[in-house]
Amino acid sequence: MDNKSKDSKTYPVLSRVDVPDDIRKLNVNELKNLCDDIREFIVETISHTGGHLGAGLGAVELTVALHYVFDTPKDKLIWDVGHQGYPHKIITGRKEVFHTIRQLGGISGFLKPSESGYDTFGAGHASTAISAALGIATARDLSKEKYRVIAVVGDGAMTGGMAYEAMNNAGLQKRNLIVVLNDNNMSIGPNVWAVSNYFTELIAHPSYNRFKSNVWELTHKLDTLGDRIRKLASRVEEGLKVIITPGILFEALGFRYFGPVNGHNIPKLIKIFSDIKDLSGPILVHVITRKGKGYKPAEEDDQALHGVTPFDKTTGLSVKKEGAKPTYTEVFGESIVRLAKENPKIIGITAAMPEGTGLDKLRDEIPERFFDVGIAEQHAVTFAAGLAISGYVPVVAIYSTFLQRAFDQIVHDV
């Protein structure tokens, strides 16, 4: 049996999909089955190669819906970082070489424009997608071209200040730009879900937006009374948003907010993207997903299975050689705990990487002296400088590639 025949039996729908045009030929049930196939394909492959697991599993339906609704690669899809980009790679012509991911001579673990025309922008650091998307949207408008620009940003990236700098500027520019917030870290009650979903469907519906536009045009003919009507209507709509949706911050930055939307419901995702894709101005769609979705070990421990070495598919546990030496990360983590127990002035600081740096051990044993500041390397370093000048001994653990962001703080503040 050749590989093509084997794949058609193992992944019956995925075997028929190479590029997004193939997805647009599928019905809703086939799209759901495609998502199941993609998840199985990712788990099977990454269990052998290692890589980033949880974020991609959580973004499968979102990825499929985006490529189904938007005309990629003409419409520009920008992914923040790339951890959530594995499903995107699989359905944009790289399925057959996905097993080479992060291998010598293989495909990149991140989005890479030189690798595919579907990879609009390359990134390895978080919080950059909205800035890049705004730049692309500005270039589009200056060139008088017609296409949509969509940035997909994880909730982790929204702990980085650059994301808000970009949103603030986008709100001022008022360009047509869509930001999809892939939120896999939010707990929301069922009643809030129900009311919020209804309200989102209402304000996103084309009929509502046509009616609103017609009413606005009519009130412009009513002079002072028209101004009062518009102000009252806006206050009512904004008041409802404040009460029943969590998007007031984004509205304050100049974005129209839609959500939260169930990020694992294909029909709802297709509907919301279809409804908002031609609206004017900056739009934010808030999508709730579950990291590790569909693979039990990743759902139960999304941190441990964020970035992985080869692992046992049944248990989710890493495959380690017998007698393997401890890693540098393990040695550092254990050492910092030992030193912190001896010196009450030692403080551990990380920028959203407790497990990756080994500071999770300090977090678990002496939590009051552990600080995770989010994806904010600049703040982390100057925060440490403030502690140091006050007599404490801060230990800042940041990956070298991310520390580039804090060079100014190291030189100026430390």
XYZ file of C-alpha atoms in Angstrom:
414
model
C 0.000 0.000 0.000
C 1.486 3.422 -0.983
C 1.513 6.407 1.393
C -1.376 8.100 -0.454
C -3.667 5.096 0.041
C -2.580 4.740 3.656
C -3.273 8.431 4.359
C -6.729 8.242 2.765
C -7.665 5.497 5.234
C -6.000 7.041 8.288
C -7.040 10.637 7.524
C -10.030 10.333 5.161
C -10.781 14.062 4.825
C -7.284 15.497 5.317
C -6.031 13.246 2.508
C -8.260 15.285 0.152
C -6.924 18.654 1.344
C -3.658 20.175 0.191
C -4.494 23.895 -0.011
C -7.327 26.155 1.252
C -9.223 25.927 -2.054
C -9.819 22.244 -1.191
C -11.314 23.252 2.177
C -13.813 25.590 0.523
C -15.299 22.609 -1.351
C -16.197 20.757 1.877
C -19.534 20.824 3.723
C -19.820 21.563 7.446
C -19.726 17.908 8.540
C -16.651 17.300 6.405
C -15.018 20.374 7.961
C -15.601 18.900 11.429
C -14.069 15.594 10.325
C -11.164 17.495 8.785
C -10.455 19.064 12.182
C -10.377 15.615 13.791
C -7.946 14.418 11.116
C -5.666 17.430 11.594
C -5.495 16.848 15.348
C -4.611 13.175 14.929
C -2.029 14.093 12.298
C -0.370 16.690 14.562
C -0.222 14.384 17.603
C 1.131 11.488 15.534
C 3.834 13.640 13.920
C 4.927 15.706 16.930
C 5.132 12.587 19.123
C 8.066 11.589 16.878
C 9.656 14.959 16.074
C 8.910 17.092 19.120
C 7.689 20.661 18.749
C 4.888 22.894 19.983
C 1.743 20.891 20.641
C -0.983 22.441 22.797
C -1.514 25.782 21.047
C -1.893 24.228 17.595
C -4.387 21.624 18.803
C -6.491 24.430 20.262
C -6.486 26.456 17.043
C -7.616 23.802 14.538
C -11.240 24.914 14.005
C -10.168 28.554 14.035
C -7.568 27.894 11.329
C -9.968 25.934 9.144
C -12.704 28.579 9.469
C -10.324 31.433 8.611
C -9.106 29.721 5.446
C -12.689 28.725 4.560
C -14.062 32.289 4.785
C -11.121 34.421 3.688
C -9.495 34.282 0.261
C -5.987 33.320 1.326
C -3.293 33.975 0.212
C -4.782 37.089 -1.459
C -6.226 38.020 1.933
C -3.287 38.342 4.314
C -3.284 36.121 7.406
C -0.670 37.039 10.043
C -0.053 34.638 12.936
C 1.532 35.921 16.136
C 4.630 33.838 17.000
C 3.839 30.518 15.300
C 3.026 28.083 18.119
C -0.571 28.057 16.878
C 0.511 27.811 13.226
C 0.873 24.031 12.769
C -2.684 23.475 11.424
C -2.087 26.397 9.043
C 1.070 24.751 7.705
C -0.683 21.425 7.184
C -3.493 22.874 5.038
C -1.308 25.251 3.029
C 0.680 22.771 0.977
C 3.074 21.390 3.598
C 1.252 18.290 4.782
C 3.599 15.902 2.975
C 6.709 17.476 4.542
C 5.245 18.185 7.975
C 7.232 15.275 9.429
C 10.411 17.299 8.738
C 9.348 20.178 11.006
C 12.235 21.603 13.065
C 14.580 19.028 11.502
C 17.799 19.779 9.601
C 16.755 20.584 6.038
C 13.063 20.449 6.990
C 10.336 23.044 7.339
C 10.465 25.728 10.005
C 8.652 25.436 13.317
C 7.429 28.993 12.794
C 5.809 30.942 9.968
C 8.285 31.749 7.225
C 7.450 33.808 4.085
C 10.285 32.189 2.106
C 8.699 28.791 2.785
C 5.165 29.549 1.595
C 3.124 32.347 0.042
C 0.522 31.668 2.734
C 2.990 32.778 5.436
C 2.531 36.535 5.181
C 4.905 37.521 7.974
C 7.620 35.697 9.891
C 7.825 35.987 13.655
C 9.477 34.275 16.595
C 8.745 36.841 19.289
C 5.223 37.397 20.600
C 3.021 40.505 20.365
C 4.195 41.612 16.891
C 1.312 40.508 14.646
C -0.975 43.531 15.073
C 1.849 45.972 14.271
C 2.772 43.982 11.162
C -0.874 43.690 10.115
C -1.402 47.438 10.475
C 1.685 48.079 8.343
C 0.383 45.704 5.661
C -3.086 47.314 5.781
C -1.514 50.771 5.442
C 0.541 49.628 2.427
C -2.637 48.175 0.892
C -4.480 51.478 1.235
C -1.585 53.593 -0.039
C -1.300 51.289 -3.066
C -5.097 51.391 -3.562
C -5.277 47.588 -3.507
C -8.172 45.444 -2.276
C -7.652 42.609 0.183
C -8.342 41.864 3.815
C -5.732 41.760 6.581
C -6.258 39.457 9.567
C -3.954 39.140 12.588
C -4.379 36.096 14.855
C -3.070 36.804 18.346
C -3.001 34.533 21.409
C -4.018 35.750 24.866
C -0.409 35.303 25.996
C 0.767 37.776 23.356
C -1.711 40.280 24.760
C 0.422 40.512 27.907
C 3.037 42.278 25.750
C 2.841 46.065 25.571
C 3.614 46.162 21.844
C 0.207 44.638 21.090
C -1.541 47.565 22.791
C 0.737 50.123 21.149
C -0.355 48.665 17.810
C -4.039 48.577 18.745
C -3.918 52.169 19.946
C -2.404 53.281 16.631
C -4.809 51.114 14.610
C -7.744 52.665 16.452
C -6.496 56.133 15.525
C -5.881 55.240 11.865
C -9.329 53.611 11.445
C -8.090 51.306 8.688
C -9.893 48.109 7.755
C -8.137 45.514 9.894
C -9.324 42.363 11.665
C -7.698 41.081 14.852
C -8.690 37.607 16.054
C -7.918 37.108 19.746
C -7.382 33.376 20.291
C -8.069 33.177 24.024
C -7.324 29.773 25.560
C -6.966 31.020 29.107
C -10.399 32.425 29.940
C -13.080 30.988 32.201
C -16.566 32.205 31.428
C -19.893 31.075 32.858
C -22.604 29.485 30.669
C -25.124 32.285 31.249
C -22.655 34.939 30.160
C -21.860 32.801 27.113
C -25.517 32.574 26.087
C -26.351 36.281 26.366
C -23.030 37.399 24.932
C -23.309 35.030 21.959
C -26.767 36.363 21.125
C -25.614 39.984 21.388
C -22.549 39.280 19.221
C -24.646 37.612 16.527
C -27.022 40.575 16.594
C -24.446 43.359 16.200
C -22.418 41.395 13.621
C -25.416 40.569 11.419
C -25.423 42.415 8.058
C -29.107 43.381 8.493
C -28.355 45.116 11.805
C -25.401 46.986 10.322
C -27.416 48.070 7.253
C -30.248 49.256 9.518
C -27.800 51.128 11.745
C -26.188 52.784 8.705
C -29.576 53.836 7.305
C -30.695 55.267 10.657
C -27.403 57.173 10.977
C -27.901 58.703 7.503
C -31.469 59.679 8.372
C -30.493 61.346 11.659
C -27.938 63.506 9.850
C -30.915 65.260 8.243
C -32.464 66.099 11.624
C -29.857 68.631 12.808
C -29.704 68.919 16.630
C -32.345 66.241 17.242
C -30.402 63.848 15.035
C -27.254 64.406 17.107
C -29.169 63.581 20.280
C -30.649 60.403 18.766
C -27.215 59.189 17.612
C -25.642 59.874 21.002
C -28.471 58.090 22.830
C -28.331 55.051 20.513
C -24.543 54.838 20.865
C -24.794 55.016 24.648
C -27.393 52.230 24.703
C -25.239 49.966 22.493
C -22.053 50.739 24.437
C -23.861 50.259 27.752
C -25.036 46.818 26.695
C -21.501 45.907 25.617
C -20.087 46.939 28.985
C -22.671 44.832 30.818
C -22.619 41.632 28.785
C -19.325 41.470 26.876
C -15.709 41.657 28.081
C -14.570 43.872 25.184
C -14.761 47.370 26.632
C -10.948 47.779 26.654
C -10.754 47.035 22.925
C -13.648 49.393 22.222
C -11.772 52.117 24.124
C -8.790 51.557 21.813
C -10.990 52.175 18.767
C -11.905 48.599 17.776
C -15.399 47.205 17.262
C -15.572 44.150 19.508
C -17.375 40.893 18.648
C -17.397 37.990 21.049
C -16.704 35.871 22.852
C -17.269 33.140 20.245
C -16.831 29.387 20.771
C -13.573 28.659 18.964
C -14.409 24.979 18.480
C -17.772 25.515 16.782
C -17.152 25.546 13.025
C -20.609 26.907 11.981
C -20.407 29.784 14.498
C -16.868 30.675 13.435
C -17.801 30.660 9.759
C -20.842 32.835 10.478
C -19.017 35.465 12.544
C -16.140 35.741 10.052
C -18.576 35.927 7.120
C -20.581 38.650 8.883
C -17.647 40.877 9.851
C -15.218 40.409 6.960
C -16.482 43.429 5.003
C -17.178 45.799 7.899
C -15.210 49.040 7.938
C -12.608 50.042 10.498
C -10.643 48.008 13.049
C -12.478 44.850 14.195
C -11.615 42.484 17.051
C -13.160 39.003 17.198
C -12.695 37.317 20.586
C -12.521 33.525 20.178
C -12.412 31.152 23.162
C -10.449 27.936 22.613
C -9.026 25.158 24.739
C -5.301 24.571 24.576
C -4.544 20.942 23.730
C -8.117 20.344 22.511
C -8.811 16.761 21.475
C -5.741 15.181 23.077
C -6.406 14.286 26.709
C -2.831 14.543 28.103
C -2.491 18.038 26.594
C -5.897 19.138 27.882
C -5.012 17.986 31.390
C -1.555 19.616 31.458
C -1.363 22.331 28.835
C 1.865 23.798 30.249
C 3.825 20.549 30.225
C 2.749 19.830 26.637
C 3.219 23.347 25.266
C 6.641 22.630 23.791
C 7.668 18.972 23.782
C 10.426 16.538 22.941
C 9.362 13.207 21.359
C 6.738 11.604 23.601
C 4.617 8.511 24.160
C 1.335 9.159 22.346
C -0.709 7.174 24.867
C 0.545 8.861 28.032
C 1.903 12.164 26.745
C 5.138 11.540 28.680
C 8.503 12.402 27.128
C 10.594 9.536 25.837
C 13.859 9.806 27.815
C 16.947 7.675 27.492
C 17.864 5.653 30.572
C 20.595 7.277 32.621
C 20.185 10.628 30.858
C 21.919 13.515 32.601
C 19.786 16.333 34.045
C 19.320 19.304 31.729
C 20.821 22.733 32.373
C 17.284 23.982 33.025
C 16.707 21.349 35.710
C 20.043 22.097 37.378
C 19.351 25.845 37.352
C 15.826 25.392 38.744
C 16.990 23.213 41.625
C 19.949 25.507 42.361
C 17.855 28.666 42.532
C 15.484 27.017 45.013
C 18.409 25.906 47.188
C 19.988 29.373 47.104
C 16.664 31.103 47.771
C 16.165 28.980 50.891
C 19.583 30.122 52.110
C 19.101 33.796 51.151
C 15.661 35.380 51.786
C 16.551 38.298 49.490
C 16.673 36.184 46.305
C 13.760 36.818 43.918
C 12.981 34.894 40.703
C 11.573 36.746 37.678
C 10.454 35.302 34.337
C 8.724 36.722 31.274
C 5.996 34.081 30.753
C 8.460 31.155 30.712
C 8.463 29.522 34.181
C 8.731 25.943 32.888
C 11.112 26.776 30.063
C 13.561 28.556 32.366
C 13.265 26.220 35.366
C 11.793 28.893 37.645
C 8.626 26.814 38.000
C 10.444 25.018 40.826
C 10.826 28.310 42.726
C 7.197 29.160 41.961
C 6.049 25.869 43.471
C 8.265 26.019 46.593
C 8.488 29.750 47.424
C 5.657 31.402 45.453
C 5.877 34.755 47.268
C 9.363 35.265 45.799
C 8.464 34.294 42.238
C 7.153 36.774 39.659
C 5.901 35.969 36.163
C 5.449 39.373 34.514
C 4.030 38.055 31.220
C 5.564 38.671 27.808
C 7.206 41.872 29.019
C 10.970 41.454 28.959
C 11.643 45.200 29.151
C 9.495 45.529 32.260
C 11.060 42.381 33.780
C 14.579 43.831 33.641
C 13.714 47.276 35.020
C 11.433 45.686 37.640
C 14.503 43.702 38.715
C 16.573 46.906 38.791
C 14.055 48.404 41.216
C 14.322 45.352 43.456
C 18.127 45.423 43.297
C 18.387 49.082 44.287
C 16.147 48.267 47.257
C 18.513 45.606 48.580
C 17.100 42.425 47.003
C 18.879 39.945 44.723
C 16.666 39.484 41.659
C 17.418 36.602 39.293
C 15.930 37.278 35.852
C 15.642 34.171 33.659
C 14.927 34.981 30.002
C 15.772 33.053 26.823
C 18.631 34.756 24.955
C 16.488 35.350 21.871
C 13.865 37.175 23.951
C 16.439 39.123 25.955
C 17.167 41.138 22.793
C 14.008 43.064 23.596
C 15.483 44.308 26.870
C 18.944 45.434 25.736
C 18.119 49.097 26.378
C 16.966 48.298 29.916
C 20.119 46.260 30.606
C 22.367 49.112 29.446
C 20.361 52.003 30.873
C 18.639 50.661 33.993
C 20.894 47.858 35.205
